[in-house]
XYZ file of C-alpha atoms in Angstrom:
568
model
C -35.796 189.058 94.383
C -38.885 188.548 96.098
C -39.823 189.225 99.253
C -40.691 186.265 100.366
C -37.184 184.576 99.412
C -35.334 187.150 100.646
C -37.138 186.234 104.181
C -36.362 182.849 103.987
C -32.629 183.105 102.952
C -32.538 185.972 106.539
C -33.475 183.188 108.501
C -31.774 180.529 107.411
C -28.257 182.445 107.489
C -29.568 183.468 111.509
C -29.814 179.884 111.805
C -26.698 178.843 110.413
C -24.959 181.602 112.182
C -26.391 180.300 115.543
C -25.812 176.365 114.478
C -21.824 177.869 114.091
C -21.789 179.511 117.608
C -23.771 177.139 120.186
C -22.741 174.125 122.019
C -24.566 172.616 124.855
C -22.808 174.007 128.212
C -24.622 177.583 126.711
C -27.451 176.571 125.444
C -29.286 173.903 127.897
C -29.278 176.790 130.403
C -31.063 178.963 127.974
C -33.479 176.160 126.836
C -33.948 174.956 130.231
C -34.239 177.558 133.080
C -33.950 176.506 136.264
C -30.864 174.207 135.920
C -28.972 173.872 138.278
C -24.828 173.087 138.213
C -24.944 169.219 138.885
C -27.960 168.875 136.211
C -26.369 170.850 133.343
C -22.909 168.924 134.103
C -24.891 165.468 133.663
C -26.481 167.145 130.387
C -23.575 168.390 128.727
C -21.344 165.154 129.906
C -23.608 163.128 128.033
C -24.798 165.033 125.131
C -23.864 167.661 122.508
C -25.622 170.017 120.243
C -25.716 169.029 116.175
C -28.475 170.802 114.994
C -30.808 173.434 114.192
C -33.572 173.297 112.344
C -35.956 175.356 109.573
C -38.574 175.305 107.370
C -38.322 177.170 104.389
C -40.061 177.693 100.565
C -37.958 178.139 97.280
C -40.133 179.196 94.397
C -38.752 176.394 92.570
C -36.981 172.616 93.533
C -33.411 174.323 91.794
C -33.621 177.393 93.798
C -32.655 175.882 96.966
C -28.882 175.901 95.808
C -28.927 179.528 95.271
C -30.409 179.916 98.742
C -27.969 177.885 100.226
C -25.214 179.192 98.569
C -26.351 182.727 100.051
C -26.511 181.531 103.686
C -22.513 180.318 103.286
C -23.867 176.642 103.188
C -22.778 173.884 100.916
C -24.913 173.741 98.277
C -24.508 170.808 96.347
C -25.651 168.341 99.221
C -28.977 166.129 98.193
C -32.241 166.441 99.235
C -34.491 163.771 99.980
C -38.325 163.318 100.517
C -39.212 164.047 103.961
C -42.265 162.309 104.491
C -42.662 162.907 108.295
C -43.176 167.017 107.892
C -45.268 166.905 105.159
C -48.040 164.813 107.049
C -47.678 167.230 109.644
C -47.953 170.142 107.020
C -50.856 168.516 105.700
C -52.696 167.548 108.893
C -52.273 171.512 109.739
C -53.577 173.026 106.895
C -56.187 170.342 106.099
C -53.896 169.665 102.623
C -54.041 166.244 100.405
C -50.464 165.376 101.234
C -49.827 164.244 97.640
C -49.882 167.882 96.815
C -47.692 168.710 98.961
C -43.575 168.989 97.429
C -41.074 168.578 101.090
C -37.628 168.033 101.200
C -34.969 167.778 103.551
C -31.550 168.113 103.360
C -28.513 168.520 105.755
C -25.839 170.703 104.831
C -22.478 170.720 107.291
C -21.328 173.491 109.569
C -19.005 173.981 111.781
C -18.904 174.976 115.759
C -17.132 176.670 117.610
C -14.844 173.869 119.170
C -14.091 172.538 115.630
C -17.249 169.910 115.371
C -19.195 169.237 112.540
C -22.551 169.886 112.826
C -25.464 170.613 110.821
C -28.124 172.630 109.622
C -31.451 170.553 109.225
C -33.337 172.303 106.504
C -36.872 171.416 105.113
C -38.578 173.079 102.127
C -41.700 173.577 101.037
C -41.768 174.402 96.600
C -44.314 177.257 96.362
C -44.492 178.309 92.929
C -45.266 182.239 92.312
C -49.290 182.301 93.002
C -49.448 179.359 94.090
C -52.579 178.989 96.903
C -49.913 177.309 99.015
C -48.416 180.581 100.098
C -50.682 181.355 102.745
C -49.278 177.697 103.761
C -45.627 179.831 104.084
C -46.774 182.821 105.642
C -48.325 180.856 108.866
C -45.311 178.528 109.174
C -43.049 181.329 108.937
C -45.106 183.157 111.470
C -45.409 180.257 113.390
C -42.180 178.210 113.250
C -43.752 175.160 113.702
C -40.682 172.699 112.040
C -37.902 175.018 113.779
C -35.896 172.920 116.324
C -32.972 172.402 118.404
C -31.744 168.793 118.693
C -29.025 166.904 121.046
C -27.469 163.934 120.276
C -26.749 161.429 123.462
C -23.159 159.736 123.389
C -23.156 156.470 124.557
C -26.475 156.160 126.347
C -28.174 153.091 128.009
C -31.828 152.869 129.785
C -30.761 154.493 133.104
C -28.876 157.836 131.602
C -32.263 157.930 128.604
C -35.091 158.016 131.077
C -32.543 160.290 133.825
C -32.262 162.918 130.910
C -36.336 162.466 129.698
C -36.400 163.084 133.665
C -34.232 166.324 133.867
C -36.078 167.875 130.621
C -39.355 167.039 133.013
C -38.478 169.030 135.739
C -38.087 171.901 134.081
C -40.944 172.156 132.312
C -40.564 170.809 128.902
C -43.376 168.280 128.257
C -43.323 165.323 126.032
C -44.094 165.840 121.890
C -43.729 162.426 120.320
C -40.781 160.087 119.403
C -40.322 157.290 117.483
C -37.316 154.357 116.622
C -36.003 154.646 112.855
C -34.620 151.478 111.561
C -32.665 152.710 108.840
C -30.544 154.917 110.818
C -30.908 152.467 114.135
C -31.570 156.138 116.099
C -34.509 156.584 118.785
C -35.632 160.222 118.621
C -37.451 161.273 122.342
C -38.990 165.576 120.821
C -40.043 167.928 123.655
C -42.356 171.300 123.723
C -39.876 173.728 125.558
C -40.942 174.755 128.410
C -42.781 178.446 128.691
C -39.607 180.295 130.077
C -37.375 179.005 127.597
C -34.812 181.851 125.960
C -33.382 179.710 123.732
C -35.263 180.898 120.521
C -37.038 177.575 119.690
C -40.184 175.963 121.125
C -39.385 172.429 120.100
C -36.388 169.962 121.655
C -34.829 166.750 119.986
C -32.961 164.045 121.627
C -31.719 161.499 119.559
C -30.080 158.292 120.694
C -28.266 155.600 118.603
C -29.582 152.502 118.662
C -32.885 150.962 119.980
C -34.399 152.585 122.953
C -38.276 151.509 122.546
C -38.666 150.200 126.038
C -37.863 153.697 127.080
C -39.624 155.787 123.867
C -42.821 153.983 125.319
C -43.070 156.007 128.584
C -42.333 158.990 126.208
C -44.729 158.505 124.427
C -47.415 157.560 126.526
C -47.257 161.152 128.262
C -47.474 162.382 125.021
C -50.404 160.645 123.993
C -52.153 161.922 127.495
C -51.657 165.307 126.927
C -52.503 165.168 123.152
C -55.522 163.414 124.180
C -56.557 166.648 126.719
C -55.986 168.850 124.292
C -57.706 166.776 120.964
C -60.641 166.523 124.089
C -60.684 170.437 124.789
C -60.473 171.360 121.144
C -63.496 169.185 120.765
C -65.315 170.415 122.845
C -64.523 174.189 121.346
C -65.967 172.999 118.380
C -69.093 175.724 119.307
C -66.552 178.967 118.884
C -65.062 178.001 115.702
C -69.284 177.873 114.515
C -69.890 181.205 116.012
C -66.762 182.641 114.892
C -67.489 181.724 111.090
C -71.066 182.834 111.257
C -70.183 185.965 112.835
C -67.110 186.337 110.333
C -69.788 185.820 107.629
C -72.693 187.587 109.154
C -70.453 191.195 109.156
C -69.266 190.665 105.722
C -65.359 190.859 106.354
C -64.310 188.628 103.921
C -66.224 191.067 101.564
C -63.797 193.893 103.317
C -61.097 191.831 102.280
C -58.408 190.955 100.102
C -56.082 187.509 99.164
C -53.495 189.730 98.066
C -53.652 192.606 100.128
C -53.552 193.274 103.980
C -55.345 195.321 106.368
C -55.377 196.232 109.790
C -58.099 195.016 112.371
C -58.768 198.548 113.072
C -59.419 199.071 109.268
C -61.472 195.991 109.341
C -63.125 196.766 112.141
C -64.518 200.284 111.103
C -64.907 198.933 107.623
C -68.025 196.662 108.807
C -69.054 198.474 112.298
C -67.361 196.409 114.893
C -65.033 196.871 117.530
C -61.300 197.237 117.123
C -59.757 194.969 119.931
C -62.232 191.995 119.439
C -62.250 192.235 115.929
C -58.338 191.277 115.918
C -58.900 188.294 118.317
C -61.289 187.056 116.122
C -58.702 187.389 113.316
C -56.141 185.833 115.204
C -58.872 182.880 115.632
C -59.510 181.996 112.191
C -56.137 182.415 111.433
C -55.631 179.748 113.575
C -58.549 177.846 111.547
C -56.642 178.795 108.001
C -59.257 181.495 106.978
C -57.094 184.663 107.027
C -53.454 185.201 107.438
C -51.658 187.400 109.655
C -47.765 189.546 108.125
C -46.365 192.704 108.411
C -49.197 194.467 105.942
C -52.245 193.135 108.036
C -54.309 190.125 108.088
C -55.151 188.862 104.482
C -58.318 186.494 103.316
C -57.183 182.618 102.106
C -58.852 180.711 99.565
C -60.637 179.220 102.199
C -61.847 182.408 103.675
C -62.871 183.296 100.387
C -66.054 181.241 100.165
C -67.583 183.325 102.520
C -67.450 185.816 100.692
C -71.346 187.040 99.497
C -70.326 187.294 95.875
C -68.194 184.216 95.332
C -69.120 181.850 93.445
C -70.898 178.596 94.765
C -70.544 180.925 98.114
C -70.787 179.005 101.750
C -71.910 182.467 103.156
C -75.421 180.815 103.870
C -74.812 177.958 105.388
C -72.613 179.900 108.178
C -75.398 181.839 108.723
C -77.446 178.752 109.275
C -75.343 176.872 110.930
C -74.682 179.270 113.201
C -77.958 181.088 113.316
C -81.426 178.722 113.745
C -79.807 175.198 113.780
C -77.249 176.692 115.958
C -80.001 177.425 118.421
C -81.712 173.694 117.795
C -78.438 171.915 118.795
C -77.626 173.524 121.942
C -81.103 171.560 122.479
C -79.281 167.830 120.992
C -79.628 166.468 124.390
C -83.775 166.942 124.126
C -83.220 164.786 120.689
C -80.962 161.971 122.036
C -83.745 161.193 125.352
C -86.942 161.481 123.762
C -86.311 160.708 120.058
C -88.140 163.844 119.166
C -87.053 166.827 117.274
C -85.192 169.618 118.983
C -86.154 172.274 116.580
C -89.655 170.998 117.195
C -89.055 171.290 120.591
C -87.412 175.023 120.627
C -89.516 176.881 118.367
C -92.912 175.072 118.489
C -92.938 174.060 114.606
C -91.136 171.902 112.549
C -88.441 173.815 110.371
C -90.420 174.099 106.765
C -93.691 175.705 108.777
C -90.932 178.049 110.900
C -89.151 179.328 108.410
C -91.897 179.511 105.787
C -94.043 182.193 107.976
C -90.787 183.925 108.196
C -89.394 185.229 104.438
C -85.779 186.002 105.255
C -85.833 182.377 106.833
C -87.003 181.012 104.447
C -84.743 182.595 101.492
C -81.926 181.736 104.030
C -82.245 178.448 103.817
C -82.946 177.936 100.268
C -79.833 179.978 99.774
C -78.001 177.348 102.230
C -79.418 175.077 100.440
C -77.625 176.070 97.012
C -74.655 176.529 99.060
C -73.835 173.289 98.924
C -73.684 173.298 95.048
C -69.923 171.454 95.457
C -71.880 168.217 95.995
C -73.600 168.566 92.845
C -71.724 169.658 90.289
C -70.601 166.288 89.175
C -74.633 165.099 88.765
C -74.557 166.902 85.213
C -72.207 164.594 83.957
C -74.088 161.820 84.958
C -74.696 159.046 82.074
C -78.475 159.322 82.891
C -78.267 163.052 82.558
C -75.865 163.394 79.796
C -77.979 160.176 77.244
C -81.140 162.518 78.045
C -79.068 165.558 76.594
C -77.705 164.046 73.664
C -80.723 161.698 73.052
C -82.940 163.062 69.561
C -85.770 164.596 70.392
C -87.116 166.393 73.424
C -86.061 165.668 76.647
C -87.329 166.795 80.214
C -85.455 167.250 83.474
C -88.116 167.410 86.912
C -86.192 168.532 90.153
C -87.830 167.846 92.510
C -88.689 170.428 95.730
C -85.338 171.970 93.597
C -84.981 175.104 95.635
C -84.119 178.130 94.180
C -83.541 176.106 90.593
C -79.598 175.861 91.611
C -78.690 172.152 90.826
C -81.153 172.244 87.577
C -79.752 175.600 86.365
C -76.423 173.598 86.164
C -78.335 171.109 84.096
C -79.750 172.590 81.864
C -76.548 174.816 81.573
C -74.411 171.743 80.262
C -76.883 170.395 77.736
C -78.568 172.519 75.467
C -81.412 170.203 74.196
C -82.827 169.265 77.807
C -85.796 171.047 79.133
C -86.281 172.220 82.723
C -89.651 171.302 85.237
C -88.918 172.639 88.705
C -91.572 171.542 91.678
C -91.573 174.114 94.263
C -93.532 175.848 96.620
C -95.552 179.218 95.472
C -93.231 181.026 97.457
C -89.586 180.061 96.489
C -90.682 180.058 92.742
C -90.288 183.312 91.833
C -86.802 183.424 93.517
C -86.366 180.641 91.197
C -87.514 182.215 88.273
C -84.813 184.864 88.724
C -82.296 183.223 88.939
C -82.487 181.236 86.200
C -83.471 183.329 84.171
C -79.945 185.068 85.237
C -78.749 181.969 84.672
C -79.308 182.083 80.816
C -81.730 178.737 80.990
C -85.059 180.038 81.871
C -86.510 179.688 78.645
C -86.176 176.336 78.603
C -87.841 175.859 82.451
C -91.483 175.678 83.123
C -92.562 176.080 87.142
C -94.886 173.531 89.020
C -96.417 175.204 92.284
C -97.162 172.199 94.539
C -95.796 169.333 97.026
C -94.855 166.177 96.674
C -98.310 164.920 96.112
C -97.893 166.846 92.731
C -94.822 165.438 90.949
C -95.570 165.689 87.095
C -95.678 162.747 85.027
C -93.837 162.306 81.566
C -90.669 163.467 82.740
C -87.412 161.211 81.195
C -85.612 162.296 84.377
C -86.424 162.442 87.966
C -84.256 164.579 90.224
C -84.312 163.993 94.381
C -81.456 166.465 95.687
C -81.401 165.899 99.497
C -84.714 165.644 100.291
C -85.383 162.228 101.627
C -82.565 163.024 104.706
C -85.310 165.412 105.644
C -87.984 162.568 106.621
C -88.522 159.742 107.991
C -89.357 156.123 106.658
C -92.983 156.314 106.283
C -93.182 159.993 104.271
C -89.741 158.900 102.621
C -92.143 155.681 101.342
C -95.125 158.127 100.304
C -92.831 160.665 98.565
C -91.337 158.155 96.299
C -94.628 156.515 95.624
C -95.766 159.743 94.207
C -92.411 159.310 91.889
C -92.987 155.673 90.356
C -96.804 157.002 89.936
C -95.904 159.827 87.627
C -92.599 158.422 86.025
C -92.803 156.791 82.643
C -91.440 153.152 82.546
C -88.128 153.940 81.270
C -87.805 157.036 83.196
C -84.975 157.348 85.940
C -84.524 158.772 88.867
C -81.727 160.375 90.184
C -81.692 160.120 94.273
C -78.534 162.713 95.589
C -77.668 162.072 99.108
C -75.228 161.622 101.690
C -75.148 157.536 101.809
C -73.952 156.086 105.657
C -70.815 154.052 105.675
C -72.203 149.652 106.057
C -68.555 150.627 109.014
C -67.375 152.609 111.356
C -65.013 154.343 109.043
C -65.172 158.077 108.995
C -67.652 160.372 106.835
C -69.641 163.640 106.904
C -72.886 161.319 106.390
C -72.312 160.329 110.300
C -72.391 164.112 111.425
C -75.177 164.926 108.915
C -77.166 162.107 110.673
C -77.311 163.573 113.851
C -78.197 167.001 112.606
C -81.263 165.708 110.509
C -82.253 163.954 113.346
C -81.887 167.285 115.784
C -83.351 170.033 113.580
C -85.647 168.560 111.161
C -86.780 165.153 112.061
C -85.036 163.053 109.292
C -81.936 161.167 109.019
C -79.280 159.746 107.046
C -79.318 156.042 105.706
C -77.063 153.135 104.333
C -77.460 152.303 100.144
C -79.423 148.919 101.400
C -82.092 151.071 103.338
C -82.819 153.395 100.750
C -82.652 150.059 98.139
C -85.447 147.939 100.496
C -87.456 152.449 100.276
C -87.014 152.160 96.406
C -88.509 148.356 95.922
C -91.448 149.486 98.651
C -92.433 152.353 96.488
C -92.009 150.126 93.052
C -88.609 151.083 91.948
C -85.156 149.277 91.862
C -81.971 150.882 92.813
C -79.182 150.149 89.454
C -76.417 151.835 90.675
C -74.500 154.474 92.356
C -72.076 157.351 91.997
C -70.012 158.984 94.497
C -69.574 162.810 94.269
C -67.694 164.908 96.082
C -68.184 166.368 100.374
C -69.429 162.131 100.942
C -72.551 162.762 98.695
C -73.118 159.842 96.439
C -76.300 159.491 93.542
C -78.184 156.508 93.580
C -79.972 155.763 90.395
C -83.140 154.112 90.012
C -85.698 153.158 87.875
C -89.162 151.464 87.862
C -89.056 147.808 89.013
C -89.223 145.313 85.892
C -87.560 147.878 83.834
C -84.711 146.482 82.367
C -81.127 148.516 83.040
C -80.271 149.538 79.361
C -76.447 149.335 78.378
C -74.634 152.478 78.789
C -77.036 154.204 81.182
């Protein structure tokens, strides 16, 4: 039997035993320390202990029956989807709800007084080797979904308000709730007080009937508390940036494993850090989902593994950049907002391109950080324009303008063996690009051009501007696009990779990057119609837009007056 399955069997057996043994009279004083005799009597006379709940992780749906039978619980109960718990798990762990198979069963047990109760069992199927194993481990450790439930008998508004007031008076805080029209019942959730001795942190009061008038006040209290917590978490966002940067800078991910745990002291020794501070950092990162904690210590999650130096498409350079130079300049965001000037230039006395060019280490870090965002432009290699060029008879050339260390061009050439490439870049970048493209096995099909935007080579078939225009103001963008238009043959295509601002107030990474660009570079993100106007001013026409990951887009442009060929 897998260790995790045995652990869930023990947890479920313990919960079932708890439900069989407890009643309201003994449980409420443990739950709410400080209850006096009158308050306890008022609660006991009006509610009964109905169930305890927990979340378990069978390796397959059919394993649930084995789990229930192993705990002497009825195994023939039907499992139903649990949308509420599924969505809470998805929100906590940053997952797509559609990828979480969460269900609920309520096997019956008998209490000490002969009354019928249930064990509310939520299940998340975690197949062997699944990347959901980290979620299961964290949930077992934190027991977010475990709770106690009391059913209020013959409730009325006065009784409900009185019971909520008693809970609040003894330190329980509102934690949401709702009315279920299918059951015609109203649920009031609470977080147990700090000093609770019941072993559970969440409590449910269930009242048959529609009591949304009383629930409204309860939810108002919950929203007020939640708003304060949300704002506090937002205020501490800088702590997350620095925690990720330090984690990456010390190369802690490189010293960790995803399948085998390690203690904080051993990890601190491996990277030359203070053991107690390392433990604190790892606990914080566990809260963010980059590591997990268990009996064998700390393990790296798939999310944390993205910060390994040797990970494919490693995001370590981004963590170092956002936690380093850009972190410092973002501290002067107020200067940008007040004056419209670039905070980076205000802080460092020069624009970030010149500043990085004078420091080889910073320049290399910047180029690697740009390549680290390759997840956004990965699907570009399948764009119809690139595919058509790669399948056309005769030689075809892709020109990557200011293409950094060649990461994008290398992907294009590797996916289309018949294409040749030209990389236009600054001299100090080209040498690193040569090495990278040679290592990728495509260097023999690539030529290199030293220069800037005024040196865009002619006679290409596909031109690429990947995350370039957002670095500049409108006038400089028009100038760059005019250089492209002059170099492009009449039948050439231009592909522009950018994050495009939404036309409404919907959430988008482009909105965040708009602030970042203004503060650190002096550029900005733009809407699609804004790019269309800039292109038109340069003699180009926007003919299409294709979405990319990470809120990116490919804008397809051609010389003005040239018809858009079918299938392109």
